[in-house]
Short mmCIF file of C-alpha atoms and ligand atoms in Angstrom, two decimals:
data_model
loop_
_atom_site.label_atom_id
_atom_site.label_comp_id
_atom_site.label_asym_id
_atom_site.label_seq_id
_atom_site.Cartn_x
_atom_site.Cartn_y
_atom_site.Cartn_z
CA UNK A 1 -94.96 -12.81 76.85
CA UNK A 2 -94.20 -16.30 75.86
CA UNK A 3 -96.31 -18.26 73.28
CA UNK A 4 -96.33 -21.94 74.37
CA UNK A 5 -96.13 -24.03 71.25
CA UNK A 6 -97.07 -27.54 69.98
CA UNK A 7 -94.18 -29.69 68.96
CA UNK A 8 -94.89 -31.89 65.95
CA UNK A 9 -92.90 -34.27 63.77
CA UNK A 10 -89.84 -32.22 65.02
CA UNK A 11 -91.22 -28.73 64.52
CA UNK A 12 -92.73 -25.98 66.85
CA UNK A 13 -95.91 -25.00 65.51
CA UNK A 14 -98.57 -22.62 66.80
CA UNK A 15 -101.95 -24.12 67.88
CA UNK A 16 -104.92 -23.86 65.55
CA UNK A 17 -107.20 -24.56 68.69
CA UNK A 18 -108.55 -22.33 71.59
CA UNK A 19 -106.02 -19.62 72.82
CA UNK A 20 -105.86 -19.38 76.90
CA UNK A 21 -103.73 -17.30 79.19
CA UNK A 22 -100.90 -18.86 81.09
CA UNK A 23 -100.56 -17.26 84.59
CA UNK A 24 -97.59 -17.01 86.99
CA UNK A 25 -99.14 -18.26 90.21
CA UNK A 26 -96.90 -16.25 92.44
CA UNK A 27 -98.39 -12.89 91.23
CA UNK A 28 -101.25 -13.84 89.07
CA UNK A 29 -99.79 -11.88 86.18
CA UNK A 30 -100.44 -13.27 82.72
CA UNK A 31 -97.11 -14.19 81.30
CA UNK A 32 -97.94 -16.24 78.19
CA UNK A 33 -100.24 -17.80 75.90
CA UNK A 34 -101.13 -21.28 75.07
CA UNK A 35 -102.54 -22.08 71.52
CA UNK A 36 -104.06 -25.45 72.10
CA UNK A 37 -103.64 -28.20 69.23
CA UNK A 38 -106.95 -28.82 67.50
CA UNK A 39 -107.96 -32.19 66.39
CA UNK A 40 -106.38 -32.07 62.84
CA UNK A 41 -103.28 -31.06 64.86
CA UNK A 42 -103.40 -33.95 67.11
CA UNK A 43 -104.04 -36.16 64.35
CA UNK A 44 -100.80 -34.94 62.73
CA UNK A 45 -98.65 -35.59 65.92
CA UNK A 46 -99.96 -39.00 66.26
CA UNK A 47 -99.58 -39.55 62.17
CA UNK A 48 -95.94 -38.28 63.05
CA UNK A 49 -95.45 -40.65 65.95
CA UNK A 50 -96.76 -43.70 63.99
CA UNK A 51 -94.23 -42.83 60.77
CA UNK A 52 -91.37 -42.53 63.05
CA UNK A 53 -91.86 -46.20 64.43
CA UNK A 54 -91.16 -47.33 60.88
CA UNK A 55 -88.41 -44.75 60.43
CA UNK A 56 -84.66 -44.50 61.53
CA UNK A 57 -85.99 -44.54 65.22
CA UNK A 58 -87.48 -48.29 64.92
CA UNK A 59 -84.29 -49.53 63.40
CA UNK A 60 -82.06 -48.42 66.33
CA UNK A 61 -80.39 -50.89 68.46
CA UNK A 62 -80.97 -50.94 72.15
CA UNK A 63 -77.32 -49.82 72.66
CA UNK A 64 -77.92 -46.85 70.21
CA UNK A 65 -81.20 -46.11 71.80
CA UNK A 66 -79.40 -45.89 75.21
CA UNK A 67 -76.95 -43.52 73.83
CA UNK A 68 -79.62 -41.14 72.92
CA UNK A 69 -81.47 -41.38 76.28
CA UNK A 70 -78.19 -40.45 78.11
CA UNK A 71 -77.89 -37.52 75.82
CA UNK A 72 -81.24 -36.47 76.88
CA UNK A 73 -80.44 -36.71 80.50
CA UNK A 74 -77.22 -34.66 79.60
CA UNK A 75 -79.21 -32.46 77.45
CA UNK A 76 -81.63 -31.27 80.37
CA UNK A 77 -78.98 -31.08 82.63
CA UNK A 78 -76.68 -28.68 80.06
CA UNK A 79 -79.93 -26.52 80.19
CA UNK A 80 -80.60 -26.85 83.89
CA UNK A 81 -81.40 -23.36 84.36
CA UNK A 82 -83.80 -22.83 81.57
CA UNK A 83 -85.53 -25.74 82.77
CA UNK A 84 -85.47 -24.64 86.34
CA UNK A 85 -86.91 -20.96 85.20
CA UNK A 86 -89.59 -22.41 83.07
CA UNK A 87 -90.82 -24.80 85.71
CA UNK A 88 -90.90 -22.08 88.48
CA UNK A 89 -92.58 -19.68 86.13
CA UNK A 90 -95.20 -22.19 85.35
CA UNK A 91 -95.84 -23.37 89.10
CA UNK A 92 -94.52 -20.75 91.26
CA UNK A 93 -92.70 -23.56 93.12
CA UNK A 94 -89.58 -22.47 95.26
CA UNK A 95 -86.24 -22.79 93.52
CA UNK A 96 -85.03 -24.66 96.42
CA UNK A 97 -87.35 -27.26 95.72
CA UNK A 98 -87.24 -27.31 91.72
CA UNK A 99 -83.59 -27.48 91.66
CA UNK A 100 -83.62 -30.42 94.02
CA UNK A 101 -86.47 -32.65 92.86
CA UNK A 102 -88.19 -31.44 89.69
CA UNK A 103 -85.27 -30.75 87.12
CA UNK A 104 -82.82 -33.40 88.41
CA UNK A 105 -85.19 -36.18 88.67
CA UNK A 106 -86.76 -35.11 85.27
CA UNK A 107 -83.31 -35.59 83.78
CA UNK A 108 -82.54 -38.74 85.77
CA UNK A 109 -85.23 -40.29 84.68
CA UNK A 110 -83.62 -40.88 81.16
CA UNK A 111 -80.27 -42.30 82.87
CA UNK A 112 -82.49 -44.73 84.93
CA UNK A 113 -84.46 -46.11 82.18
CA UNK A 114 -81.40 -46.44 79.83
CA UNK A 115 -79.78 -48.60 82.79
CA UNK A 116 -83.12 -50.71 82.90
CA UNK A 117 -83.09 -51.36 79.17
CA UNK A 118 -79.75 -52.42 78.87
CA UNK A 119 -80.29 -54.89 81.96
CA UNK A 120 -83.45 -56.07 80.31
CA UNK A 121 -83.67 -59.93 79.75
CA UNK A 122 -86.68 -62.28 78.94
CA UNK A 123 -87.62 -65.89 79.67
CA UNK A 124 -86.98 -68.91 77.63
CA UNK A 125 -88.65 -72.17 78.16
CA UNK A 126 -87.48 -75.70 76.84
CA UNK A 127 -90.37 -78.00 76.53
CA UNK A 128 -90.74 -81.69 75.93
CA UNK A 129 -92.65 -82.86 72.58
CA UNK A 130 -93.61 -86.47 71.53
CA UNK A 131 -90.98 -87.12 69.21
CA UNK A 132 -88.64 -86.40 71.94
CA UNK A 133 -86.88 -83.70 70.07
CA UNK A 134 -88.52 -80.76 72.11
CA UNK A 135 -89.16 -77.12 71.23
CA UNK A 136 -87.90 -73.87 72.52
CA UNK A 137 -89.93 -71.12 73.58
CA UNK A 138 -88.00 -67.43 73.96
CA UNK A 139 -89.66 -64.07 74.14
CA UNK A 140 -89.08 -60.91 72.36
CA UNK A 141 -89.93 -57.43 73.96
CA UNK A 142 -91.48 -55.32 71.31
CA UNK A 143 -92.70 -51.62 71.44
CA UNK A 144 -96.20 -51.11 71.84
CA UNK A 145 -96.26 -48.39 69.31
CA UNK A 146 -97.61 -44.85 69.80
CA UNK A 147 -98.03 -43.93 73.35
CA UNK A 148 -100.50 -41.23 74.56
CA UNK A 149 -98.97 -39.37 77.68
CA UNK A 150 -101.34 -37.22 79.54
CA UNK A 151 -99.88 -35.51 82.74
CA UNK A 152 -101.01 -33.27 85.46
CA UNK A 153 -99.36 -29.75 86.82
CA UNK A 154 -97.97 -30.41 90.10
CA UNK A 155 -94.37 -31.80 89.13
CA UNK A 156 -94.83 -31.14 85.24
CA UNK A 157 -91.12 -32.36 83.85
CA UNK A 158 -90.38 -34.92 86.42
CA UNK A 159 -93.85 -37.03 85.90
CA UNK A 160 -93.87 -36.56 82.14
CA UNK A 161 -90.25 -37.74 81.71
CA UNK A 162 -91.14 -40.80 84.14
CA UNK A 163 -93.38 -41.84 81.42
CA UNK A 164 -91.67 -40.58 78.23
CA UNK A 165 -88.25 -41.87 79.24
CA UNK A 166 -89.32 -45.56 79.67
CA UNK A 167 -91.54 -45.21 76.50
CA UNK A 168 -88.64 -44.58 74.57
CA UNK A 169 -86.37 -47.04 76.11
CA UNK A 170 -88.69 -49.60 74.84
CA UNK A 171 -88.65 -47.97 71.63
CA UNK A 172 -92.02 -46.53 71.36
CA UNK A 173 -93.01 -43.12 70.05
CA UNK A 174 -94.81 -40.73 71.99
CA UNK A 175 -97.50 -37.82 71.72
CA UNK A 176 -97.38 -35.85 75.09
CA UNK A 177 -100.43 -33.75 76.44
CA UNK A 178 -98.83 -31.52 79.21
CA UNK A 179 -101.46 -29.88 81.73
CA UNK A 180 -103.26 -26.84 80.43
CA UNK A 181 -101.55 -25.33 83.51
CA UNK A 182 -98.02 -26.13 82.72
CA UNK A 183 -97.08 -26.05 79.03
CA UNK A 184 -93.38 -24.88 79.30
CA UNK A 185 -91.12 -27.65 80.05
CA UNK A 186 -92.56 -30.21 77.72
CA UNK A 187 -92.12 -27.79 75.01
CA UNK A 188 -88.76 -27.00 76.14
CA UNK A 189 -87.57 -30.55 75.75
CA UNK A 190 -88.64 -30.64 72.25
CA UNK A 191 -85.69 -28.26 71.64
CA UNK A 192 -83.34 -30.91 73.61
CA UNK A 193 -84.73 -33.87 71.79
CA UNK A 194 -83.91 -31.99 68.13
CA UNK A 195 -80.11 -30.96 69.42
CA UNK A 196 -79.43 -34.60 70.82
CA UNK A 197 -80.80 -36.20 67.48
CA UNK A 198 -83.77 -37.82 68.35
CA UNK A 199 -85.38 -38.36 64.91
CA UNK A 200 -88.40 -36.33 64.04
CA UNK A 201 -91.94 -37.86 65.18
CA UNK A 202 -90.59 -39.50 68.08
CA UNK A 203 -91.51 -36.86 70.48
CA UNK A 204 -94.37 -34.89 70.09
CA UNK A 205 -96.09 -32.32 72.55
CA UNK A 206 -99.92 -31.14 71.91
CA UNK A 207 -101.13 -28.24 74.27
CA UNK A 208 -104.54 -27.93 75.26
CA UNK A 209 -107.18 -28.73 78.05
CA UNK A 210 -108.73 -31.91 78.59
CA UNK A 211 -112.31 -32.98 77.65
CA UNK A 212 -113.25 -31.50 74.46
CA UNK A 213 -109.68 -30.48 73.59
CA UNK A 214 -106.29 -31.95 73.03
CA UNK A 215 -106.65 -34.55 75.72
CA UNK A 216 -109.57 -35.97 74.60
CA UNK A 217 -108.53 -35.72 70.89
CA UNK A 218 -105.55 -37.82 71.91
CA UNK A 219 -106.89 -40.24 74.30
CA UNK A 220 -109.85 -41.17 71.53
CA UNK A 221 -107.52 -41.25 68.62
CA UNK A 222 -107.59 -44.87 67.15
CA UNK A 223 -103.98 -44.24 66.33
CA UNK A 224 -102.61 -44.30 69.83
CA UNK A 225 -101.57 -47.81 71.23
CA UNK A 226 -101.60 -47.12 74.90
CA UNK A 227 -102.29 -44.38 77.21
CA UNK A 228 -100.59 -43.42 80.31
CA UNK A 229 -101.89 -40.94 82.52
CA UNK A 230 -101.17 -39.22 85.92
CA UNK A 231 -104.19 -36.85 87.36
CA UNK A 232 -107.38 -37.05 89.14
CA UNK A 233 -109.45 -40.45 89.51
CA UNK A 234 -112.39 -39.19 87.84
CA UNK A 235 -110.32 -37.99 84.75
CA UNK A 236 -108.99 -41.30 85.09
CA UNK A 237 -112.36 -43.06 84.57
CA UNK A 238 -112.85 -40.80 81.42
CA UNK A 239 -109.76 -41.80 79.74
CA UNK A 240 -110.24 -45.54 80.66
CA UNK A 241 -113.64 -45.32 78.99
CA UNK A 242 -111.76 -43.58 75.96
CA UNK A 243 -109.27 -46.42 75.89
CA UNK A 244 -111.97 -48.86 75.81
CA UNK A 245 -112.66 -48.20 72.18
CA UNK A 246 -110.02 -50.37 70.35
CA UNK A 247 -109.23 -52.13 73.56
CA UNK A 248 -106.16 -49.92 74.23
CA UNK A 249 -103.98 -50.70 77.55
CA UNK A 250 -103.96 -47.81 80.23
CA UNK A 251 -101.67 -47.08 83.05
CA UNK A 252 -103.58 -44.71 85.49
CA UNK A 253 -101.74 -43.00 88.38
CA UNK A 254 -104.71 -41.43 90.22
CA UNK A 255 -105.49 -39.18 93.34
CA UNK A 256 -105.64 -40.13 96.96
CA UNK A 257 -106.33 -39.13 100.43
CA UNK A 258 -103.28 -40.40 101.98
CA UNK A 259 -103.26 -41.13 105.85
CA UNK A 260 -100.35 -41.03 107.87
CA UNK A 261 -99.97 -42.93 111.14
CA UNK A 262 -98.00 -42.19 114.12
CA UNK A 263 -97.49 -44.70 117.27
CA UNK A 264 -96.71 -43.63 120.79
CA UNK A 265 -93.24 -45.08 120.30
CA UNK A 266 -92.27 -42.91 117.11
CA UNK A 267 -89.03 -40.81 117.54
CA UNK A 268 -90.91 -37.46 117.64
CA UNK A 269 -88.09 -35.11 116.22
CA UNK A 270 -87.81 -37.68 113.02
CA UNK A 271 -91.47 -37.88 112.68
CA UNK A 272 -92.10 -34.41 112.74
CA UNK A 273 -89.39 -33.49 110.17
CA UNK A 274 -90.85 -36.09 107.62
CA UNK A 275 -94.58 -35.20 108.38
CA UNK A 276 -93.63 -31.37 107.75
CA UNK A 277 -92.56 -32.23 104.53
CA UNK A 278 -95.28 -34.93 103.80
CA UNK A 279 -98.09 -32.67 104.64
CA UNK A 280 -96.78 -29.23 103.04
CA UNK A 281 -94.02 -29.99 100.36
CA UNK A 282 -94.79 -28.31 96.91
CA UNK A 283 -97.59 -26.80 98.70
CA UNK A 284 -99.41 -29.92 99.49
CA UNK A 285 -99.65 -30.88 95.74
CA UNK A 286 -97.95 -34.06 96.06
CA UNK A 287 -100.04 -37.19 94.86
CA UNK A 288 -98.14 -38.97 97.79
CA UNK A 289 -98.81 -36.21 100.50
CA UNK A 290 -100.52 -36.97 103.57
CA UNK A 291 -103.85 -35.08 104.09
CA UNK A 292 -105.13 -37.28 107.26
CA UNK A 293 -103.02 -38.05 110.26
CA UNK A 294 -103.79 -40.65 112.75
CA UNK A 295 -101.62 -40.22 116.00
CA UNK A 296 -101.71 -42.39 118.95
CA UNK A 297 -103.04 -40.87 122.14
CA UNK A 298 -99.67 -40.62 124.15
CA UNK A 299 -98.13 -38.50 121.58
CA UNK A 300 -100.93 -36.80 120.05
CA UNK A 301 -100.36 -33.35 121.69
CA UNK A 302 -96.52 -33.31 121.15
CA UNK A 303 -97.34 -34.16 117.21
CA UNK A 304 -100.07 -31.74 116.90
CA UNK A 305 -98.21 -28.97 118.32
CA UNK A 306 -95.01 -29.63 116.46
CA UNK A 307 -96.94 -30.13 113.15
CA UNK A 308 -98.82 -26.62 113.71
CA UNK A 309 -95.01 -25.07 114.37
CA UNK A 310 -93.82 -26.71 111.15
CA UNK A 311 -96.87 -25.21 109.36
CA UNK A 312 -95.89 -21.71 110.47
CA UNK A 313 -92.37 -22.05 109.82
CA UNK A 314 -92.79 -22.09 106.09
CA UNK A 315 -91.63 -18.84 104.10
CA UNK A 316 -94.15 -17.92 101.29
CA UNK A 317 -92.57 -15.29 98.59
CA UNK A 318 -90.43 -14.91 95.55
CA UNK A 319 -89.84 -18.42 94.28
CA UNK A 320 -86.55 -17.15 92.86
CA UNK A 321 -85.31 -16.30 96.45
CA UNK A 322 -83.15 -19.08 98.27
CA UNK A 323 -85.30 -18.24 101.45
CA UNK A 324 -88.51 -18.98 99.89
CA UNK A 325 -89.83 -22.44 101.18
CA UNK A 326 -93.14 -22.52 100.12
CA UNK A 327 -95.14 -21.64 96.92
CA UNK A 328 -98.77 -20.84 96.07
CA UNK A 329 -101.05 -23.18 94.65
CA UNK A 330 -101.23 -23.73 90.82
CA UNK A 331 -104.02 -21.62 89.82
CA UNK A 332 -106.93 -19.32 90.92
CA UNK A 333 -109.42 -22.55 90.26
CA UNK A 334 -107.18 -24.45 92.65
CA UNK A 335 -107.12 -21.87 95.22
CA UNK A 336 -110.74 -21.61 95.26
CA UNK A 337 -111.09 -25.48 95.68
CA UNK A 338 -108.71 -25.56 98.52
CA UNK A 339 -110.47 -22.23 100.11
CA UNK A 340 -113.77 -23.96 99.88
CA UNK A 341 -112.21 -26.85 102.34
CA UNK A 342 -110.93 -24.29 104.49
CA UNK A 343 -114.30 -22.68 104.86
CA UNK A 344 -115.92 -26.14 105.15
CA UNK A 345 -113.80 -27.00 108.03
CA UNK A 346 -114.26 -24.04 109.88
CA UNK A 347 -118.12 -23.85 109.64
CA UNK A 348 -118.12 -27.68 110.32
CA UNK A 349 -116.10 -26.84 113.77
CA UNK A 350 -112.86 -27.81 113.24
CA UNK A 351 -110.24 -26.64 115.86
CA UNK A 352 -107.76 -24.80 113.47
CA UNK A 353 -104.13 -25.75 114.98
CA UNK A 354 -102.60 -23.61 112.05
CA UNK A 355 -103.18 -21.68 109.23
CA UNK A 356 -106.70 -21.82 107.89
CA UNK A 357 -106.89 -18.98 105.74
CA UNK A 358 -105.36 -17.12 102.78
CA UNK A 359 -102.34 -15.06 103.57
CA UNK A 360 -101.95 -11.41 102.99
CA UNK A 361 -98.56 -11.15 101.19
CA UNK A 362 -97.45 -7.77 100.21
CA UNK A 363 -96.32 -7.49 96.72
CA UNK A 364 -98.00 -10.95 95.77
CA UNK A 365 -101.58 -9.86 96.30
CA UNK A 366 -102.72 -11.50 92.92
CA UNK A 367 -100.89 -14.61 93.53
CA UNK A 368 -102.76 -17.85 94.55
CA UNK A 369 -101.76 -18.24 98.15
CA UNK A 370 -103.00 -20.26 100.84
CA UNK A 371 -101.67 -20.96 104.46
CA UNK A 372 -100.33 -24.26 105.48
CA UNK A 373 -102.91 -25.82 107.78
CA UNK A 374 -103.59 -28.23 110.50
CA UNK A 375 -107.20 -28.99 111.67
CA UNK A 376 -108.25 -31.44 114.42
CA UNK A 377 -111.91 -32.34 115.58
CA UNK A 378 -113.66 -33.11 112.46
CA UNK A 379 -115.79 -36.20 112.15
CA UNK A 380 -114.30 -38.71 110.01
CA UNK A 381 -117.11 -38.45 107.70
CA UNK A 382 -116.78 -34.94 106.87
CA UNK A 383 -115.74 -34.19 103.04
CA UNK A 384 -112.50 -32.38 104.45
CA UNK A 385 -111.40 -35.75 105.82
CA UNK A 386 -112.66 -37.91 102.75
CA UNK A 387 -111.97 -35.99 99.69
CA UNK A 388 -108.66 -35.18 98.15
CA UNK A 389 -107.88 -31.35 98.49
CA UNK A 390 -104.57 -31.17 96.94
CA UNK A 391 -103.34 -28.45 99.44
CA UNK A 392 -101.13 -27.80 102.26
CA UNK A 393 -103.38 -29.09 104.74
CA UNK A 394 -103.91 -32.05 107.10
CA UNK A 395 -106.64 -33.19 109.56
CA UNK A 396 -105.03 -34.74 112.56
CA UNK A 397 -106.96 -37.29 114.76
CA UNK A 398 -106.15 -39.14 117.90
CA UNK A 399 -106.49 -43.00 118.25
CA UNK A 400 -105.93 -45.68 121.05
CA UNK A 401 -104.68 -48.88 119.73
CA UNK A 402 -103.21 -50.48 116.75
CA UNK A 403 -106.36 -51.96 115.34
CA UNK A 404 -108.33 -48.90 115.61
CA UNK A 405 -105.40 -47.02 113.98
CA UNK A 406 -105.08 -49.16 111.28
CA UNK A 407 -108.79 -49.38 110.48
CA UNK A 408 -109.02 -45.51 110.26
CA UNK A 409 -106.09 -45.34 107.92
CA UNK A 410 -107.89 -47.89 105.66
CA UNK A 411 -111.33 -46.26 105.97
CA UNK A 412 -110.84 -44.46 102.19
CA UNK A 413 -111.91 -45.64 98.52
CA UNK A 414 -108.34 -44.72 97.69
CA UNK A 415 -105.03 -46.32 98.26
CA UNK A 416 -102.11 -44.43 96.98
CA UNK A 417 -99.54 -44.31 99.93
CA UNK A 418 -98.90 -44.31 103.57
CA UNK A 419 -96.30 -42.73 105.89
CA UNK A 420 -95.97 -45.13 109.31
CA UNK A 421 -93.95 -43.89 112.28
CA UNK A 422 -92.79 -46.19 115.19
CA UNK A 423 -89.52 -47.58 116.39
CA UNK A 424 -91.01 -50.87 116.87
CA UNK A 425 -90.17 -52.63 113.68
CA UNK A 426 -92.19 -55.53 114.01
CA UNK A 427 -95.42 -53.45 114.22
CA UNK A 428 -94.03 -51.31 111.47
CA UNK A 429 -93.81 -54.64 108.95
CA UNK A 430 -97.17 -55.26 110.42
CA UNK A 431 -98.96 -52.05 109.53
CA UNK A 432 -97.16 -51.88 106.18
CA UNK A 433 -98.62 -55.10 105.23
CA UNK A 434 -102.06 -54.14 106.49
CA UNK A 435 -102.46 -50.74 105.12
CA UNK A 436 -104.27 -50.96 101.80
CA UNK A 437 -101.87 -48.89 99.60
CA UNK A 438 -99.36 -49.34 96.86
CA UNK A 439 -96.49 -47.29 98.75
CA UNK A 440 -95.76 -47.76 102.25
CA UNK A 441 -92.86 -45.68 103.87
CA UNK A 442 -91.65 -46.47 107.32
CA UNK A 443 -90.13 -43.82 109.25
CA UNK A 444 -89.59 -41.61 106.03
CA UNK A 445 -91.70 -40.00 103.22
CA UNK A 446 -91.08 -39.78 99.41
CA UNK A 447 -87.77 -41.82 99.62
CA UNK A 448 -87.70 -43.12 95.97
CA UNK A 449 -85.73 -45.85 94.55
CA UNK A 450 -87.01 -45.56 91.02
CA UNK A 451 -86.75 -49.48 90.32
CA UNK A 452 -89.49 -50.08 92.86
CA UNK A 453 -93.16 -50.75 91.88
CA UNK A 454 -95.19 -47.35 92.03
CA UNK A 455 -98.55 -47.07 91.74
CA UNK A 456 -102.09 -47.01 93.58
CA UNK A 457 -104.46 -49.54 95.13
CA UNK A 458 -108.43 -49.24 95.04
CA UNK A 459 -109.17 -45.75 93.21
CA UNK A 460 -105.70 -44.58 93.15
CA UNK A 461 -104.84 -46.25 90.08
CA UNK A 462 -104.26 -49.30 88.00
CA UNK A 463 -100.99 -50.74 86.96
CA UNK A 464 -97.55 -50.08 88.56
CA UNK A 465 -94.41 -48.04 86.82
CA UNK A 466 -90.83 -47.88 87.68
CA UNK A 467 -88.07 -50.24 86.94
CA UNK A 468 -89.11 -53.58 85.15
CA UNK A 469 -92.93 -52.77 85.95
CA UNK A 470 -92.34 -49.57 83.31
CA UNK A 471 -91.02 -52.18 81.07
CA UNK A 472 -94.05 -54.25 81.30
CA UNK A 473 -96.42 -51.39 80.41
CA UNK A 474 -94.64 -49.87 77.58
CA UNK A 475 -93.74 -53.14 75.64
CA UNK A 476 -95.28 -55.97 74.58
CA UNK A 477 -93.62 -59.59 74.90
CA UNK A 478 -94.09 -61.73 72.08
CA UNK A 479 -93.56 -65.52 72.38
CA UNK A 480 -91.72 -67.47 70.01
CA UNK A 481 -92.00 -71.37 69.84
CA UNK A 482 -89.16 -73.10 67.71
CA UNK A 483 -89.63 -76.88 66.91
CA UNK A 484 -86.12 -78.49 67.42
P1 LIG B 1 -106.48 -33.77 85.74
O1 LIG B 1 -107.01 -35.01 85.99
O2 LIG B 1 -107.41 -32.70 86.21
O3 LIG B 1 -105.49 -33.55 84.78
C1 LIG B 1 -104.56 -34.20 84.13
C2 LIG B 1 -104.39 -34.16 82.91
O4 LIG B 1 -105.61 -34.59 82.18
C3 LIG B 1 -104.27 -32.71 82.39
O5 LIG B 1 -103.63 -32.72 81.17
C4 LIG B 1 -105.67 -32.27 81.85
O6 LIG B 1 -105.58 -31.71 80.69
C5 LIG B 1 -105.89 -34.01 81.32
N1 LIG B 1 -107.52 -34.07 81.06
C6 LIG B 1 -108.56 -33.72 81.93
N2 LIG B 1 -109.84 -33.98 81.47
C7 LIG B 1 -109.42 -34.97 80.40
C8 LIG B 1 -110.07 -35.89 79.36
N3 LIG B 1 -111.49 -35.91 79.51
N4 LIG B 1 -109.63 -36.48 78.64
C9 LIG B 1 -108.15 -36.53 78.42
N5 LIG B 1 -107.12 -35.72 79.09
C10 LIG B 1 -107.91 -35.18 80.18
O7 LIG B 1 -105.32 -33.49 87.24
P2 LIG B 1 -104.57 -32.55 87.99
O8 LIG B 1 -105.52 -31.63 88.65
O9 LIG B 1 -103.83 -31.83 86.65
O10 LIG B 1 -103.58 -32.99 88.58
C11 LIG B 1 -103.83 -33.17 89.97
C12 LIG B 1 -104.50 -34.80 90.32
O11 LIG B 1 -103.39 -35.52 89.90
C13 LIG B 1 -104.50 -34.98 91.72
O12 LIG B 1 -105.65 -36.06 91.91
C14 LIG B 1 -103.31 -35.94 91.97
O13 LIG B 1 -103.48 -36.84 93.29
C15 LIG B 1 -103.25 -36.63 90.90
N6 LIG B 1 -101.54 -37.03 90.78
C16 LIG B 1 -101.49 -38.47 90.78
C17 LIG B 1 -100.41 -38.90 90.83
C18 LIG B 1 -99.73 -40.51 91.06
O14 LIG B 1 -98.59 -40.74 90.79
N7 LIG B 1 -100.93 -41.32 91.44
C19 LIG B 1 -99.11 -38.04 90.79
C20 LIG B 1 -99.46 -36.69 90.62
C21 LIG B 1 -100.77 -36.27 90.73
#
């Protein structure tokens, strides 16, 4: 049994708030206890973060900060196996996935934003004045202050350092609220912070739930200067309301109901390889995943059959076994949510091409398993087709021409990502411009260059992170005007 602690002002402390069990999703067994931070401890964490801004951290030069960021990346990699085991036990995700995505990317974020801040530059403008001597304007990039970082459970370390790394690169301090489902790697990162010499108070972790708990205490705290959040759209609304008090800026990376589109001229083999991942990777718990798929009629049967085969090809089981390719969903609650959509699809008359149920896995009966699932035949108005499920499932629907296909894709209040499959590049560019999302992939999915703008349109978010866009959120530009 592990006790998941808070990390406040450089020290690990037991929470004085509510206690709740931490489950291993693979078996459902209780493997630890989380003791949430209470309001006073959240206040202490914010206070420590404020104090650290005025301490040695606040006086570090950019190159010295960069040295520490690189040490953080190296420090995570030096304890790769510890981070990997912690992430797998929190999420049940297969080692094959976490060792290629979660932990390496979790570390790489610190190197990426070290490079970014080193390359940073600001504008200068020489202006004319009536006396003819002129004036010079230049912008100073300054940290925002204390950043509240509220994280989801689907890619815990990766999504947390995606925010913490640029925040620290810009000279801020942070208070992180990991998901109640995945407390482990945020706490473990506290050890690395101390090991590499990050001053106390720069990185703090408060454990707990959202509303009425550490998440709300943090986002309502007047000592927090900006809030960065990844999670559900409804939670984003609550956080935006909390941030309105004190006019604090927010960066919101929210939910979606992403659609993919496949045209008749797509390379079917490449398409099926990409879609197999887009629909089922990480058990469908990827914000960028495809839960609606529109396929032009000429290749519909081939794609539908191929995707169903791909769904049936995943191997579920022990996440530490190299042969396992699919884990459970995160929790009993999430399993119940996904299963409610599986039941709904069946009762609404969907044709089930693959899956559609909870598998019976010998030895893992208590785990939160669901089958990768492909449906067709539901009306576009069905909740299964319009609401985010966040499970390993997709609904596939035929279309006849480009205009109809693109209209179907855009018929959603969300707009995070799309994946477009065609060998006609003119059409691909046209489709990418027409689809109302923040991220379009053409003949690929989840190919990420971390310098590119990342974020959602419509109800999928506010703001862009990545590269220079992260710098814009995690710092404030101050203009200085010098009369010559
Ligand atoms: P969630 O919104 O339930 O929880 C996210 C975090 O917010 C948790 O730490 C939770 O404790 C906290 N929280 C909940 N209510 C709060 C409140 N009132 N005040 C402050 N904090 C609160 O999301 P989740 O279930 O953990 O994650 C899944 C969701 O995240 C999906 O909707 C998915 O699409 C989205 N997501 C989006 C992206 C993106 O980049 N757009 C990436 C990953 C996940």
